[in-house]
Amino acid sequence: MSARIGAATSGVRVAGLTVRHRRTVALDAVELDLDTGVHGLLGPNGAGKTSLIRVLATVAPPTEGRIELLGLDISAHQERTEVRRRLGYLPQEFGYYPGFTVREFVSYVAWLKEMPAHSVPRAVERAVERVGLAGRLDAKVKTLSGGMARRVGIAQALVNEPDLLLLDEPTAGLDPEQRVEFRALLRELGATSTVIVSTHLVEDVAVACGQVTLIDSGRVAYRGTTASLTELGGTADPTASGAGSPADSPQTSSPSSPIERGYTAALRAHRDAVTRGKQ
Amino acid sequence: MRPSDSPDHPSPARHPHGVNPLISELRRGVGPWSALAIALTMGATLVVTADDLDGWQSSWRSVSEVLQPLGLLIGGPMSSAAGCWHGGRERRNRMGELRASGARTPIRQLLLAATPSALWPAVGYLVAAVGALLACSPYAGWGSPFFSVIVVNACALASLGVVGYVIGQLVTWRLLAPVLAGVVFLCLVVPAYVGPEPHWLNPAYQYTPRWDAPLWWYAPASIAWTGGLGTAVFLAYAARRRAIALIPLIVACLAAALLTGDDRPWRLDPNAARLICDDGTPQVCVTAVDQQLLPQVSYALSGVNARLSGIPHAPRRWVDDPGRLQAEDARLPSPEFHSLRGRLREPEEYANWAVGQLFQECWSTHGDGASRLRAGWITRGLVQWLAPSVIFGQGAPWPEAKGYVARLDAKTPAEQRSYLVDYLASTSTDICDPAEVPVP
């Protein structure tokens, strides 16, 4: 048995996680410790959110560092397999077999996750019901709208009632009403599982996430509760134009809500600290 | 999340046991279409060629002879192209991330994903093969189909599908599938018709099993050869320990050594080659594979036999097996090659062909001297008189031969018989001496 990073047997424990893509450092010695609940992962484009999610989903290997998911060290083959059985993952670029029906596709993913065959039919129907596609169970995925296909992606991630759920931009393509319902679903899932949601949409984090982690240039820029990030926004200068560029600010170039201001303030504080550290 | 607006609410009873991923894989994608394409293309080709001179419905052997190259030359490129296209679907559909996060081992995932590429082309071929066998069954007569050869062909197609799948996984190029189909076609067709025969390692090789039958180890060895190669390619790509691919590769090499060894995998089947004769004079003997045609052959030769009966040096038997001709036997053209769906196509032409073979030594009009030319025209006239052909003299007028036919027709039966005695006496040595050939 490999040594544990911490004593916990659930959630995510990451120590010194570094990911390099050739000469680019995507993640730089990231430390994370996430337990049951819904965790928002925020950051500008190219900050390293997707790299982190992919490593946690066990689809990309870390360059350095230790990762323990659900109490298991994923560097070991058997333990990685066990984690994958208990993992739900919605990639940023969700792919599917267009000729499959929703039922067939989600059943296929259940097979990939080595779910017991007898439990699959009910699990598939439940997962599809939870994303509001019960009426489309036997429709081919290629006949669904973009938002519906995204919901199929969420359903496949939920089918094994995962202990660790990784969602990369899950609300992309969902209409406002679906997003509201999805946030409620996230809160429900976070009661028993560790849910990590990578998103550009700060409102999603504000409403659905209890904890938030802000990543910038491959480093953890901020960690705290959603409430504390919102508070940070409340004390920040509402006229601040963000951390340098419009792309740094979620959704708009002019932060308006407290959490958006908090996001911007946290990012700016981190960058100031980094700049001071270099000097 | 709210239910989507749709009238077709789920009916849990429809799928009480869920959907098996293998069934989903088999039902969706290019697999069923590849089977349909192979079956239809093969079927269309069989229909178009059904009336050809060597119609494949004549015997179980002729249908086997056609199914092998047809299945591989049509099905092989299609199978590999379909497999290649199917293999590239993870990339096209961006499913790599999701599959990589699955708990199933890559080899199990790939095994499931590659199954349609192996199975459907084989199914398409088998459907066409069964159709061909059913179409042949009313006319085939003696014997039974070579089922083992059909299985060998299906296995070769399955292997090509798997190899195509692996190539599709490895290579990113949209035109790869059609290009691969072309390459596979060339790889099958060129070695099948180039170089010394037989090419037992080429699954598209057209072997004509006139009276041969495969030995018991032919099918297992061929399956080990093509299946071993396909499995080795698959394992080299999909297995965690790639060295395991050496096992099927070694099996394939051993099978190849067996197939190309001194022992031919097809041997003469004495049952198929045994002679079945009528009780006429001369006797007409065909091999067992053509025994259903014997009455028609006897009838076609009845006119000739009536004229040859009792004449010295006339053949004692007509025999369809040049390897077993005795001193007084005449070679009979293979009835199978002159028949269509259980019927002799043109009995008169068949008889003309048979008599032409009987007198072939003096048939030629090429050579030195007027006597050689004269003997050739006399022989052609005699053949036409014995077994008239409707195409006699077509293309070339042959006035000399026509003149000899007219002279023979003008003779009395006794004179005709006397002339036949003289002619057969002159050619009894099997060496044509033009000077000895009598003029009618």
XYZ file of C-alpha atoms in Angstrom:
719
model
C 0.000 0.000 0.000
C 1.410 3.367 -0.960
C 1.793 6.086 1.591
C -1.112 8.451 2.069
C -0.750 12.214 1.688
C -3.268 12.740 4.456
C -5.499 10.681 6.647
C -8.716 11.257 4.704
C -10.166 8.476 2.535
C -12.386 10.674 0.402
C -12.017 13.777 -1.741
C -8.946 15.052 -3.471
C -5.445 15.440 -2.046
C -2.878 16.951 -4.361
C 0.685 17.749 -3.365
C 3.268 19.472 -5.535
C 1.342 18.787 -8.726
C 3.211 20.014 -11.758
C 2.122 19.499 -15.344
C 4.219 20.572 -18.264
C 3.240 20.529 -21.908
C 6.615 20.579 -23.604
C 8.113 23.876 -22.394
C 4.883 25.329 -21.049
C 4.098 24.875 -17.385
C 0.369 24.260 -17.126
C 0.360 23.581 -13.380
C 3.126 24.621 -11.048
C 3.429 22.797 -7.723
C -0.277 22.906 -6.992
C -1.450 21.901 -3.520
C -5.125 21.031 -3.087
C -7.199 19.412 -0.430
C -10.864 19.051 -1.298
C -13.525 17.144 0.606
C -17.163 16.372 0.073
C -19.047 19.315 -1.341
C -19.206 21.384 -4.486
C -15.964 23.115 -5.369
C -15.749 25.773 -8.012
C -12.607 26.028 -10.084
C -12.209 29.501 -11.519
C -9.509 31.162 -13.521
C -8.732 32.997 -16.714
C -8.304 31.243 -20.031
C -5.179 29.105 -20.050
C -4.816 29.246 -16.281
C -4.562 25.489 -15.994
C -8.107 24.541 -14.962
C -8.582 21.953 -17.670
C -5.085 20.573 -17.100
C -5.947 20.095 -13.431
C -9.300 18.458 -14.226
C -7.687 16.118 -16.755
C -5.063 15.000 -14.269
C -7.718 14.446 -11.624
C -9.771 12.495 -14.173
C -6.718 10.263 -14.636
C -6.609 10.904 -18.373
C -3.379 12.916 -18.259
C -0.352 11.995 -16.183
C 1.262 14.548 -13.875
C 4.828 15.575 -14.585
C 5.524 15.739 -10.858
C 3.630 15.521 -7.620
C 1.361 13.177 -5.796
C -2.339 12.771 -6.263
C -4.657 10.932 -3.974
C -8.260 10.592 -4.988
C -10.887 9.053 -2.729
C -8.071 7.949 -0.456
C -6.236 6.097 -3.243
C -2.907 6.901 -4.848
C -3.618 7.015 -8.572
C -0.021 6.370 -9.561
C -0.712 2.700 -8.858
C -2.550 0.863 -11.631
C -5.042 -1.017 -9.479
C -5.891 1.981 -7.346
C -6.284 4.155 -10.409
C -8.729 1.631 -11.785
C -10.660 1.653 -8.525
C -10.817 5.447 -8.618
C -12.081 5.344 -12.191
C -14.956 3.126 -11.115
C -16.022 5.826 -8.656
C -15.312 8.770 -10.922
C -17.638 10.892 -13.012
C -16.073 13.068 -15.677
C -17.457 15.542 -18.150
C -14.628 16.716 -20.420
C -14.569 20.261 -21.710
C -14.911 18.893 -25.228
C -17.555 16.304 -24.543
C -17.626 13.702 -27.292
C -20.245 11.105 -27.973
C -21.211 8.518 -30.541
C -23.874 10.327 -32.548
C -25.543 7.149 -33.765
C -26.154 5.847 -30.245
C -29.366 6.562 -28.424
C -29.134 8.350 -25.102
C -29.818 5.066 -23.330
C -27.182 3.230 -25.334
C -24.583 5.918 -24.832
C -25.027 6.256 -21.077
C -25.127 2.440 -20.770
C -21.899 2.307 -22.727
C -20.226 4.697 -20.305
C -21.586 2.623 -17.418
C -19.835 -0.347 -19.021
C -16.621 1.671 -19.325
C -16.895 2.347 -15.599
C -17.298 -1.361 -14.870
C -20.674 -0.934 -13.219
C -22.371 -4.218 -12.320
C -24.546 -5.128 -15.305
C -27.665 -5.697 -13.243
C -27.601 -2.153 -11.878
C -27.028 -0.412 -15.197
C -30.577 -0.154 -16.596
C -31.964 1.581 -13.525
C -28.845 3.726 -13.081
C -29.064 4.888 -16.683
C -32.683 5.865 -16.375
C -32.058 7.643 -13.097
C -29.080 9.579 -14.476
C -30.999 10.617 -17.564
C -34.007 11.624 -15.471
C -31.783 13.763 -13.278
C -30.703 15.838 -16.272
C -34.258 16.127 -17.541
C -33.912 13.950 -20.609
C -36.193 11.097 -19.582
C -38.371 11.762 -22.589
C -35.389 11.376 -24.902
C -33.968 8.122 -23.605
C -34.376 6.355 -26.907
C -33.577 9.304 -29.142
C -30.296 9.250 -30.978
C -27.822 11.701 -29.513
C -27.241 13.277 -32.919
C -30.879 14.377 -33.007
C -30.533 16.374 -29.774
C -29.776 20.077 -29.514
C -26.394 21.231 -28.232
C -27.781 21.861 -24.763
C -29.430 18.450 -24.642
C -26.225 16.767 -25.782
C -24.428 18.559 -22.949
C -27.011 17.155 -20.546
C -26.298 13.713 -21.915
C -22.697 14.429 -21.002
C -23.733 15.264 -17.469
C -25.895 12.127 -17.326
C -23.011 9.873 -18.320
C -20.897 11.491 -15.614
C -23.582 10.779 -13.022
C -24.496 7.259 -14.063
C -22.272 5.515 -11.515
C -23.317 7.826 -8.657
C -19.704 8.973 -8.486
C -17.896 9.792 -5.265
C -15.773 12.214 -7.242
C -17.420 14.232 -9.980
C -15.309 16.358 -12.315
C -17.175 18.735 -14.585
C -15.315 20.910 -17.044
C -17.517 23.767 -18.249
C -20.716 21.815 -17.608
C -23.110 24.666 -18.237
C -21.757 25.583 -21.666
C -24.687 25.396 -24.049
C -27.357 25.216 -21.372
C -30.093 27.823 -21.421
C -30.632 29.980 -18.293
C -33.457 27.820 -16.951
C -31.429 24.635 -17.408
C -28.495 26.276 -15.656
C -30.631 27.109 -12.657
C -31.801 23.488 -12.483
C -28.295 22.221 -12.991
C -27.031 24.271 -10.065
C -29.679 22.673 -7.882
C -28.533 19.268 -9.079
C -24.950 20.170 -8.204
C -25.932 21.117 -4.693
C -27.761 17.818 -4.330
C -24.749 15.871 -5.559
C -22.360 17.818 -3.347
C -24.153 16.585 -0.261
C -22.576 13.145 -0.654
C -19.793 13.516 -3.236
C -16.788 15.630 -4.001
C -17.839 17.726 -6.970
C -15.337 19.904 -8.812
C -16.768 22.305 -11.344
C -14.462 24.145 -13.661
C -16.242 27.113 -15.169
C -15.994 30.612 -16.510
C -19.397 31.468 -15.138
C -18.974 33.010 -11.726
C -22.726 32.882 -11.097
C -22.567 29.097 -11.235
C -19.943 29.163 -8.533
C -21.794 31.704 -6.496
C -24.994 29.717 -6.427
C -23.849 26.107 -6.483
C -20.401 25.936 -4.897
C -19.517 26.081 -1.259
C -15.793 26.330 -1.904
C -13.894 28.075 -4.632
C -10.367 27.681 -5.927
C -8.958 30.288 -8.236
C -6.140 29.258 -10.509
C -3.890 31.611 -12.393
C -0.871 30.725 -14.519
C -0.811 27.213 -13.129
C -0.857 28.231 -9.498
C -3.531 28.384 -6.857
C -4.314 32.077 -6.579
C -7.054 31.860 -4.035
C -8.838 29.266 -1.946
C -11.782 29.855 0.278
C -15.500 29.722 0.573
C -17.726 31.294 -1.973
C -18.962 33.638 0.717
C -15.462 34.840 1.483
C -14.778 35.487 -2.196
C -17.987 37.448 -2.372
C -16.965 39.400 0.694
C -13.664 40.140 -0.964
C -15.627 41.671 -3.805
C -17.641 43.744 -1.419
C -14.558 45.499 -0.087
C -12.829 45.842 -3.408
C -12.931 48.893 -5.656
C -16.008 48.370 -7.818
C -14.499 50.439 -10.584
C -11.429 48.257 -10.898
C -11.025 46.945 -14.408
C -9.874 43.537 -13.399
C -6.468 42.031 -13.377
C -5.259 43.435 -16.601
C -7.388 42.318 -19.508
C -11.055 41.765 -20.257
C -10.443 38.068 -20.685
C -9.368 37.829 -17.076
C -12.806 38.765 -15.911
C -15.541 36.189 -16.125
C -18.319 36.981 -18.535
C -17.812 40.751 -18.704
C -14.931 43.131 -18.828
C -16.539 45.296 -16.173
C -17.158 43.337 -12.962
C -20.555 44.148 -11.521
C -21.562 41.479 -8.988
C -19.769 41.162 -5.659
C -18.380 37.736 -6.507
C -17.091 38.962 -9.832
C -15.388 41.788 -8.061
C -14.068 39.315 -5.525
C -12.731 37.148 -8.311
C -10.982 40.099 -9.876
C -9.598 41.321 -6.588
C -8.280 37.889 -5.650
C -6.638 37.509 -8.998
C -5.038 40.946 -8.793
C -3.819 40.341 -5.249
C -2.239 37.068 -6.366
C -0.504 38.672 -9.292
C 0.753 41.520 -7.153
C 2.157 38.967 -4.727
C 3.844 37.075 -7.522
C 5.313 40.284 -8.925
C 6.591 41.291 -5.483
C 8.066 37.834 -5.010
C 9.998 38.146 -8.248
C 11.326 41.581 -7.251
C -33.487 19.469 -14.355
C -36.815 19.722 -16.074
C -37.921 17.064 -18.464
C -37.391 17.884 -22.087
C -40.444 18.530 -24.209
C -41.031 15.252 -25.853
C -44.010 13.015 -26.356
C -42.038 9.814 -26.237
C -41.614 9.236 -22.552
C -39.461 6.283 -21.614
C -40.933 2.900 -21.134
C -38.725 1.068 -18.649
C -40.282 -2.225 -19.680
C -38.773 -1.850 -23.134
C -35.282 -2.433 -21.765
C -35.747 -4.422 -18.552
C -32.229 -5.800 -18.869
C -30.609 -2.671 -20.205
C -28.667 -2.274 -23.380
C -25.665 -4.483 -23.845
C -22.756 -2.311 -25.057
C -21.793 -5.008 -27.529
C -25.258 -4.818 -29.067
C -24.968 -1.036 -29.239
C -21.596 -1.305 -30.917
C -22.907 -3.820 -33.403
C -26.062 -1.876 -34.212
C -24.554 1.573 -34.632
C -21.875 2.966 -36.840
C -20.558 1.776 -40.147
C -20.569 -1.951 -39.297
C -24.034 -2.978 -40.542
C -23.558 -0.844 -43.647
C -20.289 -2.566 -44.451
C -22.034 -5.936 -44.222
C -24.831 -4.697 -46.447
C -22.377 -3.260 -48.974
C -20.366 -6.465 -49.128
C -23.447 -8.662 -49.409
C -25.051 -6.493 -52.089
C -21.879 -6.022 -54.134
C -21.083 -9.703 -54.017
C -24.701 -10.561 -54.768
C -24.823 -8.208 -57.730
C -21.571 -9.596 -59.097
C -22.842 -13.146 -58.705
C -26.083 -12.275 -60.486
C -24.234 -10.572 -63.331
C -21.836 -13.480 -63.780
C -24.425 -16.221 -63.310
C -24.877 -16.640 -67.054
C -21.179 -16.532 -67.864
C -19.643 -19.431 -69.772
C -18.416 -21.074 -66.591
C -21.573 -20.329 -64.623
C -20.927 -20.711 -60.903
C -24.228 -22.467 -60.316
C -23.071 -25.616 -62.048
C -21.585 -27.345 -59.031
C -20.588 -26.891 -55.420
C -17.021 -26.691 -56.619
C -17.656 -23.915 -59.096
C -19.487 -21.837 -56.495
C -16.634 -22.350 -54.034
C -14.166 -21.370 -56.716
C -16.018 -18.106 -57.283
C -16.776 -17.236 -53.660
C -13.150 -17.193 -52.581
C -11.696 -14.504 -54.859
C -14.976 -12.642 -55.106
C -15.378 -12.458 -51.340
C -11.849 -11.293 -50.738
C -11.410 -8.948 -53.679
C -14.743 -7.248 -53.010
C -15.043 -7.796 -49.280
C -11.380 -7.309 -48.365
C -11.066 -3.664 -49.402
C -14.517 -2.882 -48.011
C -13.766 -4.630 -44.740
C -10.476 -2.840 -44.195
C -11.937 0.534 -45.206
C -14.927 0.115 -42.891
C -12.638 -0.971 -40.059
C -10.382 2.000 -40.707
C -13.289 4.423 -40.640
C -14.651 2.833 -37.492
C -11.212 2.974 -35.887
C -11.034 6.715 -36.413
C -14.364 7.410 -34.749
C -12.924 8.106 -31.258
C -10.886 10.901 -32.786
C -13.746 12.213 -34.917
C -16.222 12.041 -32.037
C -13.745 13.271 -29.421
C -14.423 10.248 -27.250
C -10.788 9.692 -26.278
C -11.006 11.616 -23.003
C -14.077 9.793 -21.817
C -12.727 6.381 -22.746
C -9.411 7.139 -21.087
C -11.192 7.850 -17.803
C -13.001 4.504 -17.918
C -12.089 1.697 -15.566
C -12.141 -0.915 -18.305
C -8.693 -1.773 -19.552
C -7.796 -0.361 -22.972
C -7.657 -3.829 -24.459
C -11.204 -4.629 -23.349
C -12.444 -1.304 -24.628
C -10.710 -1.830 -27.957
C -11.879 -5.416 -28.174
C -15.468 -4.273 -27.864
C -14.979 -1.355 -30.228
C -13.220 -3.462 -32.872
C -15.789 -6.272 -32.785
C -18.087 -4.708 -35.407
C -15.106 -4.257 -37.720
C -14.383 -7.963 -37.500
C -17.901 -9.308 -37.363
C -19.923 -7.332 -39.891
C -17.752 -7.910 -42.990
C -17.752 -11.603 -42.177
C -21.536 -11.517 -41.813
C -21.901 -9.695 -45.132
C -19.736 -12.282 -46.833
C -21.596 -15.162 -45.199
C -24.961 -13.743 -46.276
C -23.753 -13.534 -49.882
C -22.182 -16.972 -49.628
C -25.343 -18.541 -48.234
C -27.329 -16.864 -51.007
C -24.948 -18.236 -53.608
C -25.139 -21.720 -52.118
C -28.932 -21.592 -52.084
C -28.951 -20.413 -55.700
C -26.602 -23.220 -56.586
C -28.315 -25.964 -54.626
C -31.000 -26.895 -57.211
C -28.340 -27.549 -59.840
C -25.229 -28.573 -57.923
C -25.856 -32.286 -57.924
C -23.201 -34.448 -56.337
C -21.297 -33.552 -53.183
C -21.610 -30.704 -50.735
C -20.251 -27.172 -50.423
C -16.815 -26.585 -48.956
C -18.082 -24.941 -45.790
C -14.613 -24.838 -44.296
C -13.410 -22.666 -47.192
C -16.265 -20.254 -46.582
C -15.264 -20.017 -42.925
C -11.659 -19.404 -43.974
C -12.757 -16.530 -46.207
C -14.946 -15.023 -43.487
C -12.034 -15.184 -41.052
C -9.752 -13.446 -43.547
C -12.300 -10.647 -43.933
C -12.608 -10.337 -40.152
C -8.844 -10.039 -39.847
C -8.709 -7.375 -42.534
C -11.416 -5.474 -40.659
C -9.405 -5.594 -37.433
C -6.209 -4.494 -39.160
C -8.152 -1.647 -40.768
C -9.518 -0.701 -37.344
C -6.037 -0.500 -35.837
C -4.751 1.564 -38.764
C -7.740 3.882 -38.371
C -6.882 4.329 -34.708
C -3.262 5.094 -35.459
C -3.379 7.290 -38.529
C -5.133 10.631 -38.762
C -6.126 11.231 -42.351
C -9.619 11.625 -43.707
C -8.840 9.880 -46.986
C -7.195 6.974 -45.251
C -10.140 4.564 -45.591
C -10.497 4.686 -49.400
C -6.735 4.678 -49.864
C -6.434 1.674 -47.585
C -9.148 -0.083 -49.599
C -7.117 0.449 -52.758
C -3.923 -0.777 -51.150
C -5.636 -3.882 -49.783
C -7.124 -4.620 -53.202
C -3.707 -4.410 -54.840
C -2.114 -6.475 -52.081
C -4.713 -9.187 -52.672
C -5.057 -9.128 -56.425
C -1.444 -8.799 -57.521
C 0.008 -11.763 -55.606
C -3.049 -13.853 -56.507
C -2.283 -13.710 -60.203
C 1.466 -13.082 -60.286
C 4.274 -15.524 -59.604
C 4.344 -19.274 -59.284
C 1.153 -20.983 -58.190
C -0.354 -21.974 -55.918
C -0.578 -19.046 -53.520
C -2.035 -20.703 -50.472
C -1.110 -17.749 -48.251
C -3.183 -15.330 -50.296
C -6.798 -15.616 -49.180
C -7.928 -14.199 -52.539
C -6.189 -16.918 -54.521
C -8.648 -18.613 -56.863
C -8.118 -22.323 -56.676
C -10.104 -24.515 -59.031
C -10.878 -27.667 -57.143
C -12.001 -29.797 -60.108
C -11.816 -33.040 -58.178
C -9.801 -31.891 -55.151
C -10.926 -31.451 -51.587
C -9.195 -29.605 -48.787
C -7.355 -31.679 -46.231
C -8.628 -31.452 -42.673
C -5.889 -29.051 -41.647
C -6.385 -26.580 -44.495
C -9.112 -24.567 -42.776
C -7.487 -24.462 -39.307
C -4.141 -23.528 -40.828
C -5.632 -20.812 -43.028
C -7.631 -19.430 -40.127
C -4.503 -19.483 -37.966
C -2.634 -17.669 -40.730
C -5.052 -14.802 -41.364
C -6.529 -14.758 -37.857
C -3.067 -14.915 -36.306
C -1.889 -11.902 -38.277
C -5.011 -9.912 -37.407
C -4.749 -10.836 -33.743
C -1.041 -9.993 -33.654
C -1.673 -6.533 -35.111
C -4.489 -5.963 -32.637
C -2.500 -7.086 -29.606
C 0.577 -5.131 -30.650
C -1.616 -2.057 -30.572
C -3.967 -2.753 -27.693
C -2.233 -5.022 -25.199
C -0.547 -3.587 -22.151
C 2.334 -5.993 -22.686
C 2.875 -5.806 -26.423
C 5.179 -8.770 -26.482
C 2.076 -10.942 -26.155
C 1.452 -10.175 -29.848
C 4.323 -12.505 -30.621
C 2.179 -15.512 -29.695
C -0.394 -15.117 -32.504
C 2.384 -13.999 -34.814
C 4.267 -17.238 -34.175
C 1.060 -19.204 -34.690
C 0.518 -17.396 -38.004
C 4.077 -18.129 -39.112
C 3.737 -21.814 -38.232
C 0.486 -21.984 -40.182
C 2.158 -20.264 -43.134
C 4.963 -22.807 -43.032
C 2.414 -25.615 -43.051
C 0.445 -24.124 -45.937
C 3.510 -23.575 -48.089
C 5.153 -26.883 -47.200
C 5.517 -29.936 -49.392
C 2.105 -31.275 -48.434
C -0.496 -29.621 -50.630
C -3.505 -28.599 -48.558
C -5.870 -29.742 -51.348
C -5.760 -33.341 -52.564
C -7.580 -35.395 -55.124
C -10.842 -36.681 -53.730
C -11.276 -40.206 -55.177
C -15.006 -40.023 -54.583
C -15.312 -36.863 -56.638
C -13.091 -38.213 -59.419
C -14.679 -41.642 -59.739
C -16.147 -42.308 -63.163
C -19.850 -42.740 -63.755
C -20.610 -44.266 -67.185
C -23.683 -44.903 -69.271
C -24.204 -48.179 -71.103
C -23.960 -46.799 -74.638
C -21.427 -47.577 -77.330
C -19.062 -45.844 -77.106
C -19.598 -45.412 -73.387
C -19.863 -41.922 -72.001
C -18.093 -41.505 -68.659
C -18.171 -38.388 -66.511
C -16.758 -37.927 -63.041
C -19.026 -38.061 -60.030
C -19.103 -34.263 -59.694
C -20.887 -34.075 -63.073
C -22.973 -37.195 -62.788
C -26.236 -35.252 -62.918
C -25.228 -34.136 -66.415
C -24.514 -37.647 -67.694
C -27.910 -38.218 -69.356
C -27.625 -34.929 -71.233
C -24.044 -35.639 -72.272
C -25.091 -39.098 -73.503
C -27.938 -37.550 -75.432
C -25.693 -34.859 -76.941
C -23.240 -37.501 -78.152
C -25.886 -39.957 -79.285
C -25.743 -38.868 -82.935
C -21.952 -39.116 -83.050
C -22.001 -42.426 -81.203
C -24.522 -43.856 -83.644
C -22.102 -43.147 -86.492
C -19.010 -44.339 -84.611
C -20.565 -47.466 -83.130
C -18.869 -50.629 -84.294
C -16.228 -48.907 -86.413
C -12.671 -50.121 -85.881
C -10.430 -47.654 -84.040
C -13.453 -45.687 -82.843
C -13.144 -44.767 -79.154
C -14.411 -47.341 -76.683
C -15.247 -44.649 -74.121
C -15.616 -40.903 -73.859
C -13.938 -39.992 -70.550
C -13.874 -36.648 -68.763
C -10.514 -37.041 -67.087
C -7.398 -36.680 -69.203
C -5.382 -38.251 -66.418
C -7.155 -41.589 -66.727
C -7.529 -42.033 -70.470
C -6.829 -45.556 -71.648
C -5.736 -46.664 -75.108
C -9.174 -46.637 -76.703
C -10.610 -43.745 -74.723
C -11.441 -40.334 -76.106
C -11.214 -37.225 -74.031
C -14.581 -35.718 -73.170
C -14.859 -31.972 -72.677
C -15.713 -31.185 -69.097
C -19.514 -31.049 -68.945
C -19.338 -28.537 -66.093
C -17.689 -25.952 -68.306
C -20.403 -26.368 -70.920
C -23.380 -26.288 -68.617
C -25.507 -23.665 -66.980
C -27.720 -24.350 -64.004
C -27.765 -28.078 -64.488
C -28.268 -28.021 -68.257
C -25.786 -28.446 -71.080
C -25.877 -25.029 -72.708
C -25.677 -26.155 -76.321
C -25.622 -29.937 -76.734
C -24.770 -29.676 -80.445
C -21.767 -27.457 -79.804
C -20.699 -29.726 -76.966
C -20.753 -32.754 -79.270
C -18.892 -30.778 -81.930
C -16.274 -29.826 -79.326
C -15.923 -33.464 -78.260
C -15.421 -34.702 -81.835
C -13.013 -31.860 -82.490
C -10.933 -33.031 -79.548
C -11.111 -36.594 -80.859
C -9.604 -35.584 -84.175
C -7.438 -32.761 -82.901
C -4.224 -34.283 -84.260
C -5.316 -33.588 -87.830
C -7.269 -30.432 -87.079
C -4.537 -27.928 -87.783
C -4.344 -26.297 -91.179
C -1.021 -24.685 -90.385
C 2.222 -26.247 -91.396
C 4.213 -27.221 -94.361
C 2.812 -28.783 -97.415
C -0.462 -29.097 -99.237
C -1.218 -32.442 -97.606
C -1.235 -30.874 -94.098
C -3.629 -28.225 -95.310
C -5.832 -30.753 -97.029
C -5.898 -33.024 -93.950
C -6.908 -30.084 -91.777
C -9.831 -29.125 -94.019
C -10.937 -32.752 -94.352
C -10.893 -33.161 -90.572
C -12.876 -29.996 -90.027
C -15.399 -31.120 -92.572
C -15.621 -34.555 -90.953
C -16.143 -33.048 -87.495
C -18.896 -30.810 -88.822
C -20.534 -33.745 -90.562
C -20.393 -35.952 -87.449
C -21.552 -33.271 -85.000
C -22.875 -30.245 -86.828
C -22.161 -26.876 -85.268
C -24.284 -23.850 -86.061
C -21.232 -21.623 -85.902
C -19.333 -23.735 -88.443
C -17.419 -21.477 -90.793
C -18.531 -18.273 -89.061
C -15.819 -15.682 -89.121
C -13.838 -17.711 -91.606
C -15.656 -19.141 -94.624
C -13.755 -22.458 -94.712
C -14.968 -23.276 -98.275
C -12.733 -26.338 -98.506
C -14.186 -27.830 -95.323
C -17.707 -27.058 -96.444
C -16.980 -28.868 -99.658
C -15.933 -31.999 -97.778
C -19.114 -31.808 -95.649
C -21.155 -31.708 -98.833
C -19.304 -34.714 -100.228
C -19.908 -36.709 -97.047
C -23.572 -35.759 -97.051
C -23.860 -36.923 -100.616
C -22.572 -40.406 -99.820
C -24.798 -43.335 -99.018
C -24.759 -44.587 -95.408
C -22.539 -47.481 -96.427
C -20.099 -45.150 -98.143
C -20.122 -42.867 -95.171
C -19.357 -45.769 -92.858
C -16.638 -46.978 -95.159
C -15.069 -43.525 -95.177
C -15.152 -43.351 -91.383
C -13.390 -46.712 -91.200
C -10.678 -45.392 -93.483
C -10.318 -42.101 -91.651
C -10.126 -43.652 -88.170
C -7.626 -46.198 -89.452
C -5.465 -43.353 -90.726
C -5.455 -41.547 -87.380
C -5.312 -44.559 -85.091
C -1.730 -43.924 -84.058
C -2.594 -40.569 -82.431
C -0.097 -38.971 -84.768
C -1.562 -37.322 -87.793
C 0.089 -38.289 -91.013
C -1.552 -35.927 -93.514
C -0.672 -38.124 -96.411
C -2.674 -40.973 -94.929
C -5.868 -38.940 -94.339
C -8.390 -40.124 -96.925
C -10.326 -37.674 -99.040
C -14.107 -38.156 -98.788
